[in-house]
Amino acid sequence: MKTLSAALLVVLAISCKDSKPGVSADQAETGSGKIAFVTDRDGNPEVYIMDGDGANPENLTRHDSLDFSPSWSADGTSLSFYSKRDGNAEIYRMDLQTRQLTRLTNHPATDVLPVPSPDGSQILFMSDRDSLSRNVYVMDKDGSGIRQLTRNAAYEESPEWSPDGSQIAFTRQLRDSSDTSHAGNGEIFLMDAQGGGVKRLTDKEGYDSGAKFSPDGSKIAFYGAQEDQWDLYTINADGTGLQNLTNDAIECYSPDWSPDGEWLVYTAGSKGNYNIWKINIRTKERVRLTRTSGRNEAPSWGR
């Protein structure tokens, strides 16, 4: 979340413009599945899970170091995330039944943003271990067999598998060599699961990141900046049909799909106060799921 840390010190639990005020979790319909997210309500960033309607939040990590970016296994039995509990950012997996924690990487470089594959055999992650920049890597589910998929000096982030595991979406930061006035423009790219066939998906002004495939693979949700405002967007998987979903007066970012593809869970707010919301793709109904001060972010909806 390097880009967000610099650009998004945001979130107020208010509703979005051009919409009715969001309703609280106890007014919402019963949600489905579990949502993992990160919150600093206990004093530092911890991984929590809650019901799909925001009820029953539970602290899973309970550690005084940063724990961030949870991602579900396809069968819902474990969460992968990264943590600085051993001195630098490494990737871990937690078995949700036993709460047993397994460290998967062990390298002096920064290893972050793990995403298990749909078949459970591999995990995507980002690392700067090649000293070029932060690039996309993949490893076997037990941390062995690490392979580098991208290799360039451009900063990259937010890897994501397609539902069938054949493609990987990720963000690559592009910069005009003559422009030193601001951070490079982030665009979303696609490649095959072996790192080949790289192609650019988005081509819009402003930084775009956080791509997530819909459960059926037909659409991709992401967050993007336009005129210094972060909103949620959807686009067809072939790059057509770009739509601003939130068009919000506050910051909206880090979307993830509900198992039925009808909702996106996301982070929204401003002025240092972030909460978790969800929005219906068709009706644009918004529901607030957390209601605390500080930061609630990086939601991931269990399939």
PDB file of C-alpha atoms in Angstrom:
ATOM      1  CA  MET A   1       0.000   0.000   0.000  1.00  0.00           C
ATOM      2  CA  LYS A   2       2.911   2.298  -0.568  1.00  0.00           C
ATOM      3  CA  THR A   3       0.978   4.553  -2.930  1.00  0.00           C
ATOM      4  CA  LEU A   4      -2.014   4.818  -0.658  1.00  0.00           C
ATOM      5  CA  SER A   5       0.089   5.614   2.385  1.00  0.00           C
ATOM      6  CA  ALA A   6       1.405   8.706   0.663  1.00  0.00           C
ATOM      7  CA  ALA A   7      -1.724   9.820  -1.112  1.00  0.00           C
ATOM      8  CA  LEU A   8      -4.672   8.637   0.949  1.00  0.00           C
ATOM      9  CA  LEU A   9      -4.700   9.939   4.510  1.00  0.00           C
ATOM     10  CA  VAL A  10      -8.451   9.840   4.343  1.00  0.00           C
ATOM     11  CA  VAL A  11     -11.850   8.475   5.426  1.00  0.00           C
ATOM     12  CA  LEU A  12     -14.885   9.829   7.157  1.00  0.00           C
ATOM     13  CA  ALA A  13     -17.815   7.529   7.693  1.00  0.00           C
ATOM     14  CA  ILE A  14     -20.267   9.603   5.700  1.00  0.00           C
ATOM     15  CA  SER A  15     -22.268   8.670   2.676  1.00  0.00           C
ATOM     16  CA  CYS A  16     -21.344   9.398  -0.912  1.00  0.00           C
ATOM     17  CA  LYS A  17     -22.681  12.280  -2.927  1.00  0.00           C
ATOM     18  CA  ASP A  18     -25.588  11.640  -5.270  1.00  0.00           C
ATOM     19  CA  SER A  19     -26.809   8.832  -2.999  1.00  0.00           C
ATOM     20  CA  LYS A  20     -28.920   8.306   0.051  1.00  0.00           C
ATOM     21  CA  PRO A  21     -27.048   8.163   3.353  1.00  0.00           C
ATOM     22  CA  GLY A  22     -25.603   4.729   4.087  1.00  0.00           C
ATOM     23  CA  VAL A  23     -27.330   2.620   6.658  1.00  0.00           C
ATOM     24  CA  SER A  24     -25.560   1.108   9.613  1.00  0.00           C
ATOM     25  CA  ALA A  25     -24.800  -2.588   9.840  1.00  0.00           C
ATOM     26  CA  ASP A  26     -27.661  -3.275  12.236  1.00  0.00           C
ATOM     27  CA  GLN A  27     -30.091  -1.820   9.677  1.00  0.00           C
ATOM     28  CA  ALA A  28     -28.680  -3.752   6.744  1.00  0.00           C
ATOM     29  CA  GLU A  29     -29.832  -7.030   5.344  1.00  0.00           C
ATOM     30  CA  THR A  30     -28.015 -10.083   6.576  1.00  0.00           C
ATOM     31  CA  GLY A  31     -24.742 -10.390   4.693  1.00  0.00           C
ATOM     32  CA  SER A  32     -23.198 -13.590   3.401  1.00  0.00           C
ATOM     33  CA  GLY A  33     -19.713 -14.933   3.890  1.00  0.00           C
ATOM     34  CA  LYS A  34     -16.958 -13.425   6.009  1.00  0.00           C
ATOM     35  CA  ILE A  35     -14.970 -10.248   5.378  1.00  0.00           C
ATOM     36  CA  ALA A  36     -11.352  -9.944   6.471  1.00  0.00           C
ATOM     37  CA  PHE A  37      -9.970  -6.441   6.968  1.00  0.00           C
ATOM     38  CA  VAL A  38      -7.306  -4.432   8.759  1.00  0.00           C
ATOM     39  CA  THR A  39      -8.065  -2.100  11.651  1.00  0.00           C
ATOM     40  CA  ASP A  40      -6.027  -0.113  14.165  1.00  0.00           C
ATOM     41  CA  ARG A  41      -8.847   0.005  16.737  1.00  0.00           C
ATOM     42  CA  ASP A  42      -6.597  -1.876  19.177  1.00  0.00           C
ATOM     43  CA  GLY A  43      -3.694   0.519  18.756  1.00  0.00           C
ATOM     44  CA  ASN A  44      -1.884  -0.918  15.720  1.00  0.00           C
ATOM     45  CA  PRO A  45      -2.911  -2.540  12.419  1.00  0.00           C
ATOM     46  CA  GLU A  46      -4.406  -6.000  13.058  1.00  0.00           C
ATOM     47  CA  VAL A  47      -6.218  -8.474  10.806  1.00  0.00           C
ATOM     48  CA  TYR A  48      -9.874  -8.939  11.767  1.00  0.00           C
ATOM     49  CA  ILE A  49     -12.748 -10.894  10.313  1.00  0.00           C
ATOM     50  CA  MET A  50     -16.451 -10.031  10.503  1.00  0.00           C
ATOM     51  CA  ASP A  51     -19.730 -11.225   9.051  1.00  0.00           C
ATOM     52  CA  GLY A  52     -20.839  -9.909   5.663  1.00  0.00           C
ATOM     53  CA  ASP A  53     -23.205  -7.496   7.420  1.00  0.00           C
ATOM     54  CA  GLY A  54     -20.460  -6.127   9.706  1.00  0.00           C
ATOM     55  CA  ALA A  55     -21.444  -8.121  12.799  1.00  0.00           C
ATOM     56  CA  ASN A  56     -19.166 -10.154  15.073  1.00  0.00           C
ATOM     57  CA  PRO A  57     -15.766  -8.529  14.447  1.00  0.00           C
ATOM     58  CA  GLU A  58     -12.873 -10.664  15.740  1.00  0.00           C
ATOM     59  CA  ASN A  59      -9.160  -9.879  16.087  1.00  0.00           C
ATOM     60  CA  LEU A  60      -7.158 -12.722  14.534  1.00  0.00           C
ATOM     61  CA  THR A  61      -3.569 -11.535  14.801  1.00  0.00           C
ATOM     62  CA  ARG A  62      -3.220  -9.860  18.235  1.00  0.00           C
ATOM     63  CA  HIS A  63       0.363  -8.668  17.785  1.00  0.00           C
ATOM     64  CA  ASP A  64       2.050  -5.322  18.399  1.00  0.00           C
ATOM     65  CA  SER A  65       3.615  -5.206  14.907  1.00  0.00           C
ATOM     66  CA  LEU A  66       1.897  -4.315  11.644  1.00  0.00           C
ATOM     67  CA  ASP A  67      -0.284  -7.029  10.083  1.00  0.00           C
ATOM     68  CA  PHE A  68      -1.774  -6.081   6.709  1.00  0.00           C
ATOM     69  CA  SER A  69      -3.414  -7.106   3.427  1.00  0.00           C
ATOM     70  CA  PRO A  70      -5.379 -10.279   4.271  1.00  0.00           C
ATOM     71  CA  SER A  71      -6.433 -12.513   1.390  1.00  0.00           C
ATOM     72  CA  TRP A  72      -8.614 -15.626   1.590  1.00  0.00           C
ATOM     73  CA  SER A  73      -7.773 -19.069   0.358  1.00  0.00           C
ATOM     74  CA  ALA A  74     -10.280 -20.317  -2.183  1.00  0.00           C
ATOM     75  CA  ASP A  75     -11.718 -22.868   0.259  1.00  0.00           C
ATOM     76  CA  GLY A  76     -12.085 -20.260   3.030  1.00  0.00           C
ATOM     77  CA  THR A  77      -9.971 -22.191   5.530  1.00  0.00           C
ATOM     78  CA  SER A  78      -7.013 -19.802   5.765  1.00  0.00           C
ATOM     79  CA  LEU A  79      -5.899 -16.204   5.344  1.00  0.00           C
ATOM     80  CA  SER A  80      -2.601 -15.009   3.905  1.00  0.00           C
ATOM     81  CA  PHE A  81      -1.248 -11.605   4.929  1.00  0.00           C
ATOM     82  CA  TYR A  82       2.041  -9.832   5.496  1.00  0.00           C
ATOM     83  CA  SER A  83       3.484  -8.782   8.818  1.00  0.00           C
ATOM     84  CA  LYS A  84       6.515  -7.018  10.261  1.00  0.00           C
ATOM     85  CA  ARG A  85       6.460  -9.110  13.445  1.00  0.00           C
ATOM     86  CA  ASP A  86       9.873 -10.620  12.649  1.00  0.00           C
ATOM     87  CA  GLY A  87      11.578  -7.343  11.775  1.00  0.00           C
ATOM     88  CA  ASN A  88      10.669  -6.766   8.140  1.00  0.00           C
ATOM     89  CA  ALA A  89       7.688  -7.446   5.905  1.00  0.00           C
ATOM     90  CA  GLU A  90       7.220 -11.197   5.422  1.00  0.00           C
ATOM     91  CA  ILE A  91       4.253 -13.286   4.266  1.00  0.00           C
ATOM     92  CA  TYR A  92       2.309 -15.540   6.629  1.00  0.00           C
ATOM     93  CA  ARG A  93      -0.656 -17.881   6.453  1.00  0.00           C
ATOM     94  CA  MET A  94      -3.134 -18.467   9.272  1.00  0.00           C
ATOM     95  CA  ASP A  95      -5.268 -21.588   9.559  1.00  0.00           C
ATOM     96  CA  LEU A  96      -8.648 -20.227  10.642  1.00  0.00           C
ATOM     97  CA  GLN A  97      -9.696 -23.349  12.531  1.00  0.00           C
ATOM     98  CA  THR A  98      -6.567 -23.780  14.645  1.00  0.00           C
ATOM     99  CA  ARG A  99      -5.263 -20.158  14.422  1.00  0.00           C
ATOM    100  CA  GLN A 100      -1.865 -21.671  13.657  1.00  0.00           C
ATOM    101  CA  LEU A 101       0.456 -19.188  11.922  1.00  0.00           C
ATOM    102  CA  THR A 102       3.004 -20.260   9.278  1.00  0.00           C
ATOM    103  CA  ARG A 103       5.722 -17.962   7.941  1.00  0.00           C
ATOM    104  CA  LEU A 104       6.054 -18.456   4.174  1.00  0.00           C
ATOM    105  CA  THR A 105       8.876 -16.079   3.189  1.00  0.00           C
ATOM    106  CA  ASN A 106      12.226 -15.435   4.820  1.00  0.00           C
ATOM    107  CA  HIS A 107      14.191 -12.750   2.995  1.00  0.00           C
ATOM    108  CA  PRO A 108      15.730  -9.388   3.975  1.00  0.00           C
ATOM    109  CA  ALA A 109      13.766  -7.711   1.185  1.00  0.00           C
ATOM    110  CA  THR A 110      10.148  -6.548   1.479  1.00  0.00           C
ATOM    111  CA  ASP A 111       7.588  -9.274   0.687  1.00  0.00           C
ATOM    112  CA  VAL A 112       3.965  -8.071   0.688  1.00  0.00           C
ATOM    113  CA  LEU A 113       0.438  -8.384  -0.759  1.00  0.00           C
ATOM    114  CA  PRO A 114      -0.047 -12.179  -0.920  1.00  0.00           C
ATOM    115  CA  VAL A 115      -2.915 -13.612  -3.003  1.00  0.00           C
ATOM    116  CA  PRO A 116      -3.608 -17.389  -3.043  1.00  0.00           C
ATOM    117  CA  SER A 117      -4.434 -18.937  -6.405  1.00  0.00           C
ATOM    118  CA  PRO A 118      -7.949 -20.232  -7.145  1.00  0.00           C
ATOM    119  CA  ASP A 119      -6.759 -23.853  -6.964  1.00  0.00           C
ATOM    120  CA  GLY A 120      -4.860 -23.230  -3.722  1.00  0.00           C
ATOM    121  CA  SER A 121      -1.492 -24.390  -5.069  1.00  0.00           C
ATOM    122  CA  GLN A 122       0.296 -21.038  -5.376  1.00  0.00           C
ATOM    123  CA  ILE A 123       0.488 -17.564  -3.863  1.00  0.00           C
ATOM    124  CA  LEU A 124       1.183 -14.344  -5.737  1.00  0.00           C
ATOM    125  CA  PHE A 125       3.090 -11.630  -3.890  1.00  0.00           C
ATOM    126  CA  MET A 126       5.144  -8.481  -4.429  1.00  0.00           C
ATOM    127  CA  SER A 127       8.819  -8.194  -3.566  1.00  0.00           C
ATOM    128  CA  ASP A 128      11.770  -5.885  -4.175  1.00  0.00           C
ATOM    129  CA  ARG A 129      14.286  -8.702  -3.681  1.00  0.00           C
ATOM    130  CA  ASP A 130      15.751  -8.271  -7.202  1.00  0.00           C
ATOM    131  CA  SER A 131      16.797  -4.678  -6.319  1.00  0.00           C
ATOM    132  CA  LEU A 132      15.186  -3.278  -9.472  1.00  0.00           C
ATOM    133  CA  SER A 133      11.858  -2.251  -7.953  1.00  0.00           C
ATOM    134  CA  ARG A 134       8.817  -3.985  -6.489  1.00  0.00           C
ATOM    135  CA  ASN A 135       7.873  -6.757  -8.942  1.00  0.00           C
ATOM    136  CA  VAL A 136       5.393  -9.659  -9.114  1.00  0.00           C
ATOM    137  CA  TYR A 137       6.469 -13.056  -7.765  1.00  0.00           C
ATOM    138  CA  VAL A 138       4.747 -16.390  -7.244  1.00  0.00           C
ATOM    139  CA  MET A 139       5.520 -19.234  -4.854  1.00  0.00           C
ATOM    140  CA  ASP A 140       4.086 -22.614  -3.992  1.00  0.00           C
ATOM    141  CA  LYS A 141       1.577 -22.624  -1.145  1.00  0.00           C
ATOM    142  CA  ASP A 142       4.225 -23.767   1.356  1.00  0.00           C
ATOM    143  CA  GLY A 143       6.618 -20.934   0.453  1.00  0.00           C
ATOM    144  CA  SER A 144       8.890 -23.014  -1.787  1.00  0.00           C
ATOM    145  CA  GLY A 145       9.519 -22.651  -5.514  1.00  0.00           C
ATOM    146  CA  ILE A 146       9.658 -18.839  -5.618  1.00  0.00           C
ATOM    147  CA  ARG A 147       9.611 -17.518  -9.198  1.00  0.00           C
ATOM    148  CA  GLN A 148       9.802 -13.957 -10.496  1.00  0.00           C
ATOM    149  CA  LEU A 149       7.074 -13.092 -13.033  1.00  0.00           C
ATOM    150  CA  THR A 150       7.933  -9.472 -13.870  1.00  0.00           C
ATOM    151  CA  ARG A 151      11.387  -7.941 -14.038  1.00  0.00           C
ATOM    152  CA  ASN A 152      11.710  -4.221 -14.634  1.00  0.00           C
ATOM    153  CA  ALA A 153      12.508  -0.949 -12.871  1.00  0.00           C
ATOM    154  CA  ALA A 154       8.882   0.216 -12.796  1.00  0.00           C
ATOM    155  CA  TYR A 155       7.156   0.027  -9.410  1.00  0.00           C
ATOM    156  CA  GLU A 156       4.338  -2.551  -9.364  1.00  0.00           C
ATOM    157  CA  GLU A 157       1.645  -3.571  -6.867  1.00  0.00           C
ATOM    158  CA  SER A 158      -1.753  -5.218  -6.296  1.00  0.00           C
ATOM    159  CA  PRO A 159      -1.492  -8.642  -7.967  1.00  0.00           C
ATOM    160  CA  GLU A 160      -4.714 -10.595  -8.545  1.00  0.00           C
ATOM    161  CA  TRP A 161      -5.604 -13.972 -10.089  1.00  0.00           C
ATOM    162  CA  SER A 162      -8.416 -14.392 -12.575  1.00  0.00           C
ATOM    163  CA  PRO A 163     -11.047 -16.884 -11.315  1.00  0.00           C
ATOM    164  CA  ASP A 164      -9.719 -19.646 -13.563  1.00  0.00           C
ATOM    165  CA  GLY A 165      -6.086 -18.932 -12.637  1.00  0.00           C
ATOM    166  CA  SER A 166      -5.026 -18.321 -16.233  1.00  0.00           C
ATOM    167  CA  GLN A 167      -4.401 -14.571 -15.908  1.00  0.00           C
ATOM    168  CA  ILE A 168      -2.893 -12.142 -13.434  1.00  0.00           C
ATOM    169  CA  ALA A 169      -3.873  -8.497 -13.095  1.00  0.00           C
ATOM    170  CA  PHE A 170      -1.444  -6.045 -11.513  1.00  0.00           C
ATOM    171  CA  THR A 171      -0.600  -2.348 -11.377  1.00  0.00           C
ATOM    172  CA  ARG A 172       2.476  -0.903 -13.045  1.00  0.00           C
ATOM    173  CA  GLN A 173       3.604   2.645 -12.436  1.00  0.00           C
ATOM    174  CA  LEU A 174       4.342   4.486 -15.676  1.00  0.00           C
ATOM    175  CA  ARG A 175       6.352   7.673 -15.800  1.00  0.00           C
ATOM    176  CA  ASP A 176       7.206  10.088 -18.581  1.00  0.00           C
ATOM    177  CA  SER A 177      10.981  10.425 -18.299  1.00  0.00           C
ATOM    178  CA  SER A 178      10.681  14.181 -18.823  1.00  0.00           C
ATOM    179  CA  ASP A 179       8.161  14.615 -15.990  1.00  0.00           C
ATOM    180  CA  THR A 180       9.635  14.843 -12.487  1.00  0.00           C
ATOM    181  CA  SER A 181       6.808  16.858 -10.939  1.00  0.00           C
ATOM    182  CA  HIS A 182       4.703  14.028  -9.491  1.00  0.00           C
ATOM    183  CA  ALA A 183       4.431  10.287  -8.992  1.00  0.00           C
ATOM    184  CA  GLY A 184       4.092   8.145 -12.069  1.00  0.00           C
ATOM    185  CA  ASN A 185       0.734   7.188 -13.524  1.00  0.00           C
ATOM    186  CA  GLY A 186      -0.431   3.767 -12.333  1.00  0.00           C
ATOM    187  CA  GLU A 187      -2.208   1.612 -14.896  1.00  0.00           C
ATOM    188  CA  ILE A 188      -3.631  -1.902 -14.663  1.00  0.00           C
ATOM    189  CA  PHE A 189      -2.015  -4.617 -16.756  1.00  0.00           C
ATOM    190  CA  LEU A 190      -2.818  -8.263 -17.478  1.00  0.00           C
ATOM    191  CA  MET A 191      -0.443 -11.152 -18.100  1.00  0.00           C
ATOM    192  CA  ASP A 192      -0.695 -14.907 -18.261  1.00  0.00           C
ATOM    193  CA  ALA A 193       0.044 -17.030 -15.197  1.00  0.00           C
ATOM    194  CA  GLN A 194       3.642 -17.620 -16.348  1.00  0.00           C
ATOM    195  CA  GLY A 195       4.361 -13.883 -16.676  1.00  0.00           C
ATOM    196  CA  GLY A 196       4.048 -13.681 -20.467  1.00  0.00           C
ATOM    197  CA  GLY A 197       1.664 -11.853 -22.779  1.00  0.00           C
ATOM    198  CA  VAL A 198       1.703  -8.618 -20.776  1.00  0.00           C
ATOM    199  CA  LYS A 199      -0.890  -6.122 -21.988  1.00  0.00           C
ATOM    200  CA  ARG A 200      -2.212  -2.844 -20.661  1.00  0.00           C
ATOM    201  CA  LEU A 201      -5.878  -2.850 -19.589  1.00  0.00           C
ATOM    202  CA  THR A 202      -6.560   0.723 -18.417  1.00  0.00           C
ATOM    203  CA  ASP A 203      -5.619   3.959 -20.113  1.00  0.00           C
ATOM    204  CA  LYS A 204      -7.037   6.829 -18.120  1.00  0.00           C
ATOM    205  CA  GLU A 205      -5.641   9.869 -16.388  1.00  0.00           C
ATOM    206  CA  GLY A 206      -4.761   9.315 -12.741  1.00  0.00           C
ATOM    207  CA  TYR A 207      -3.342   6.420 -10.724  1.00  0.00           C
ATOM    208  CA  ASP A 208      -5.327   3.150 -11.068  1.00  0.00           C
ATOM    209  CA  SER A 209      -4.751   0.135  -8.824  1.00  0.00           C
ATOM    210  CA  GLY A 210      -6.305  -2.616  -6.704  1.00  0.00           C
ATOM    211  CA  ALA A 211      -7.763  -4.664  -9.582  1.00  0.00           C
ATOM    212  CA  LYS A 212     -10.147  -7.459  -8.552  1.00  0.00           C
ATOM    213  CA  PHE A 213     -11.854  -9.883 -10.938  1.00  0.00           C
ATOM    214  CA  SER A 214     -15.558 -10.506 -10.464  1.00  0.00           C
ATOM    215  CA  PRO A 215     -16.392 -14.111  -9.470  1.00  0.00           C
ATOM    216  CA  ASP A 216     -17.412 -14.951 -13.051  1.00  0.00           C
ATOM    217  CA  GLY A 217     -14.325 -13.235 -14.511  1.00  0.00           C
ATOM    218  CA  SER A 218     -16.316 -10.895 -16.744  1.00  0.00           C
ATOM    219  CA  LYS A 219     -15.493  -7.638 -14.943  1.00  0.00           C
ATOM    220  CA  ILE A 220     -12.671  -6.047 -12.986  1.00  0.00           C
ATOM    221  CA  ALA A 221     -13.196  -3.579 -10.150  1.00  0.00           C
ATOM    222  CA  PHE A 222     -10.427  -1.169  -9.177  1.00  0.00           C
ATOM    223  CA  TYR A 223      -9.863   2.218  -7.597  1.00  0.00           C
ATOM    224  CA  GLY A 224      -8.608   5.214  -9.518  1.00  0.00           C
ATOM    225  CA  ALA A 225      -7.753   8.861  -9.065  1.00  0.00           C
ATOM    226  CA  GLN A 226      -9.232  11.641 -11.127  1.00  0.00           C
ATOM    227  CA  GLU A 227      -8.594  15.261 -10.241  1.00  0.00           C
ATOM    228  CA  ASP A 228      -7.094  14.163  -6.895  1.00  0.00           C
ATOM    229  CA  GLN A 229     -10.207  12.170  -5.964  1.00  0.00           C
ATOM    230  CA  TRP A 230     -10.245   8.392  -5.470  1.00  0.00           C
ATOM    231  CA  ASP A 231     -13.286   6.452  -6.677  1.00  0.00           C
ATOM    232  CA  LEU A 232     -14.251   2.864  -7.440  1.00  0.00           C
ATOM    233  CA  TYR A 233     -14.473   1.827 -11.081  1.00  0.00           C
ATOM    234  CA  THR A 234     -15.532  -1.265 -12.968  1.00  0.00           C
ATOM    235  CA  ILE A 235     -14.362  -2.311 -16.411  1.00  0.00           C
ATOM    236  CA  ASN A 236     -15.026  -5.317 -18.597  1.00  0.00           C
ATOM    237  CA  ALA A 237     -12.212  -7.863 -18.558  1.00  0.00           C
ATOM    238  CA  ASP A 238     -11.389  -6.930 -22.168  1.00  0.00           C
ATOM    239  CA  GLY A 239     -10.854  -3.270 -21.217  1.00  0.00           C
ATOM    240  CA  THR A 240     -14.189  -1.907 -22.469  1.00  0.00           C
ATOM    241  CA  GLY A 241     -17.109  -0.425 -20.531  1.00  0.00           C
ATOM    242  CA  LEU A 242     -15.305   1.765 -18.000  1.00  0.00           C
ATOM    243  CA  GLN A 243     -17.710   2.992 -15.285  1.00  0.00           C
ATOM    244  CA  ASN A 244     -17.211   5.209 -12.223  1.00  0.00           C
ATOM    245  CA  LEU A 245     -19.216   3.355  -9.603  1.00  0.00           C
ATOM    246  CA  THR A 246     -18.992   5.719  -6.622  1.00  0.00           C
ATOM    247  CA  ASN A 247     -18.389   9.249  -8.001  1.00  0.00           C
ATOM    248  CA  ASP A 248     -17.825  10.198  -4.396  1.00  0.00           C
ATOM    249  CA  ALA A 249     -17.017  13.333  -2.440  1.00  0.00           C
ATOM    250  CA  ILE A 250     -14.824  11.236  -0.130  1.00  0.00           C
ATOM    251  CA  GLU A 251     -12.079   8.726  -0.861  1.00  0.00           C
ATOM    252  CA  CYS A 252     -13.117   5.238  -1.990  1.00  0.00           C
ATOM    253  CA  TYR A 253     -10.544   2.504  -2.601  1.00  0.00           C
ATOM    254  CA  SER A 254      -9.522  -1.154  -2.212  1.00  0.00           C
ATOM    255  CA  PRO A 255     -12.625  -2.937  -3.560  1.00  0.00           C
ATOM    256  CA  ASP A 256     -13.341  -6.665  -3.397  1.00  0.00           C
ATOM    257  CA  TRP A 257     -16.312  -8.633  -4.729  1.00  0.00           C
ATOM    258  CA  SER A 258     -18.960 -10.481  -2.766  1.00  0.00           C
ATOM    259  CA  PRO A 259     -19.179 -14.215  -3.576  1.00  0.00           C
ATOM    260  CA  ASP A 260     -22.337 -13.635  -5.650  1.00  0.00           C
ATOM    261  CA  GLY A 261     -20.849 -10.695  -7.595  1.00  0.00           C
ATOM    262  CA  GLU A 262     -23.637  -8.345  -6.491  1.00  0.00           C
ATOM    263  CA  TRP A 263     -21.615  -6.166  -4.059  1.00  0.00           C
ATOM    264  CA  LEU A 264     -18.222  -4.584  -3.640  1.00  0.00           C
ATOM    265  CA  VAL A 265     -16.754  -4.155  -0.174  1.00  0.00           C
ATOM    266  CA  TYR A 266     -14.335  -1.212   0.058  1.00  0.00           C
ATOM    267  CA  THR A 267     -12.711   1.454   2.217  1.00  0.00           C
ATOM    268  CA  ALA A 268     -14.115   4.988   2.310  1.00  0.00           C
ATOM    269  CA  GLY A 269     -13.661   8.189   4.258  1.00  0.00           C
ATOM    270  CA  SER A 270     -11.465  11.258   4.795  1.00  0.00           C
ATOM    271  CA  LYS A 271      -9.290  13.159   7.263  1.00  0.00           C
ATOM    272  CA  GLY A 272      -7.653  10.112   8.818  1.00  0.00           C
ATOM    273  CA  ASN A 273     -10.904   8.261   9.568  1.00  0.00           C
ATOM    274  CA  TYR A 274     -11.500   5.173   7.390  1.00  0.00           C
ATOM    275  CA  ASN A 275     -14.356   2.663   7.553  1.00  0.00           C
ATOM    276  CA  ILE A 276     -15.468  -0.384   5.599  1.00  0.00           C
ATOM    277  CA  TRP A 277     -18.514  -0.047   3.339  1.00  0.00           C
ATOM    278  CA  LYS A 278     -20.175  -2.127   0.682  1.00  0.00           C
ATOM    279  CA  ILE A 279     -21.976  -0.975  -2.465  1.00  0.00           C
ATOM    280  CA  ASN A 280     -24.472  -2.861  -4.617  1.00  0.00           C
ATOM    281  CA  ILE A 281     -23.251  -3.011  -8.228  1.00  0.00           C
ATOM    282  CA  ARG A 282     -26.727  -2.574  -9.728  1.00  0.00           C
ATOM    283  CA  THR A 283     -28.616  -0.324  -7.320  1.00  0.00           C
ATOM    284  CA  LYS A 284     -25.636   1.658  -5.916  1.00  0.00           C
ATOM    285  CA  GLU A 285     -27.042   1.099  -2.411  1.00  0.00           C
ATOM    286  CA  ARG A 286     -24.321   1.735   0.171  1.00  0.00           C
ATOM    287  CA  VAL A 287     -24.052   0.012   3.554  1.00  0.00           C
ATOM    288  CA  ARG A 288     -21.594   0.964   6.274  1.00  0.00           C
ATOM    289  CA  LEU A 289     -20.041  -2.097   7.950  1.00  0.00           C
ATOM    290  CA  THR A 290     -17.639  -0.645  10.533  1.00  0.00           C
ATOM    291  CA  ARG A 291     -18.074   2.325  12.788  1.00  0.00           C
ATOM    292  CA  THR A 292     -14.849   3.166  14.618  1.00  0.00           C
ATOM    293  CA  SER A 293     -12.366   6.018  14.591  1.00  0.00           C
ATOM    294  CA  GLY A 294      -8.991   5.552  12.940  1.00  0.00           C
ATOM    295  CA  ARG A 295      -8.355   3.207  10.054  1.00  0.00           C
ATOM    296  CA  ASN A 296     -10.453   0.257   8.852  1.00  0.00           C
ATOM    297  CA  GLU A 297      -9.162  -0.813   5.433  1.00  0.00           C
ATOM    298  CA  ALA A 298      -7.942  -3.511   3.012  1.00  0.00           C
ATOM    299  CA  PRO A 299     -11.173  -5.583   3.027  1.00  0.00           C
ATOM    300  CA  SER A 300     -11.223  -9.053   1.481  1.00  0.00           C
ATOM    301  CA  TRP A 301     -14.501 -10.950   1.059  1.00  0.00           C
ATOM    302  CA  GLY A 302     -14.305 -14.693   1.627  1.00  0.00           C
ATOM    303  CA  ARG A 303     -15.615 -16.769  -1.244  1.00  0.00           C
TER     304      ARG A 303
END
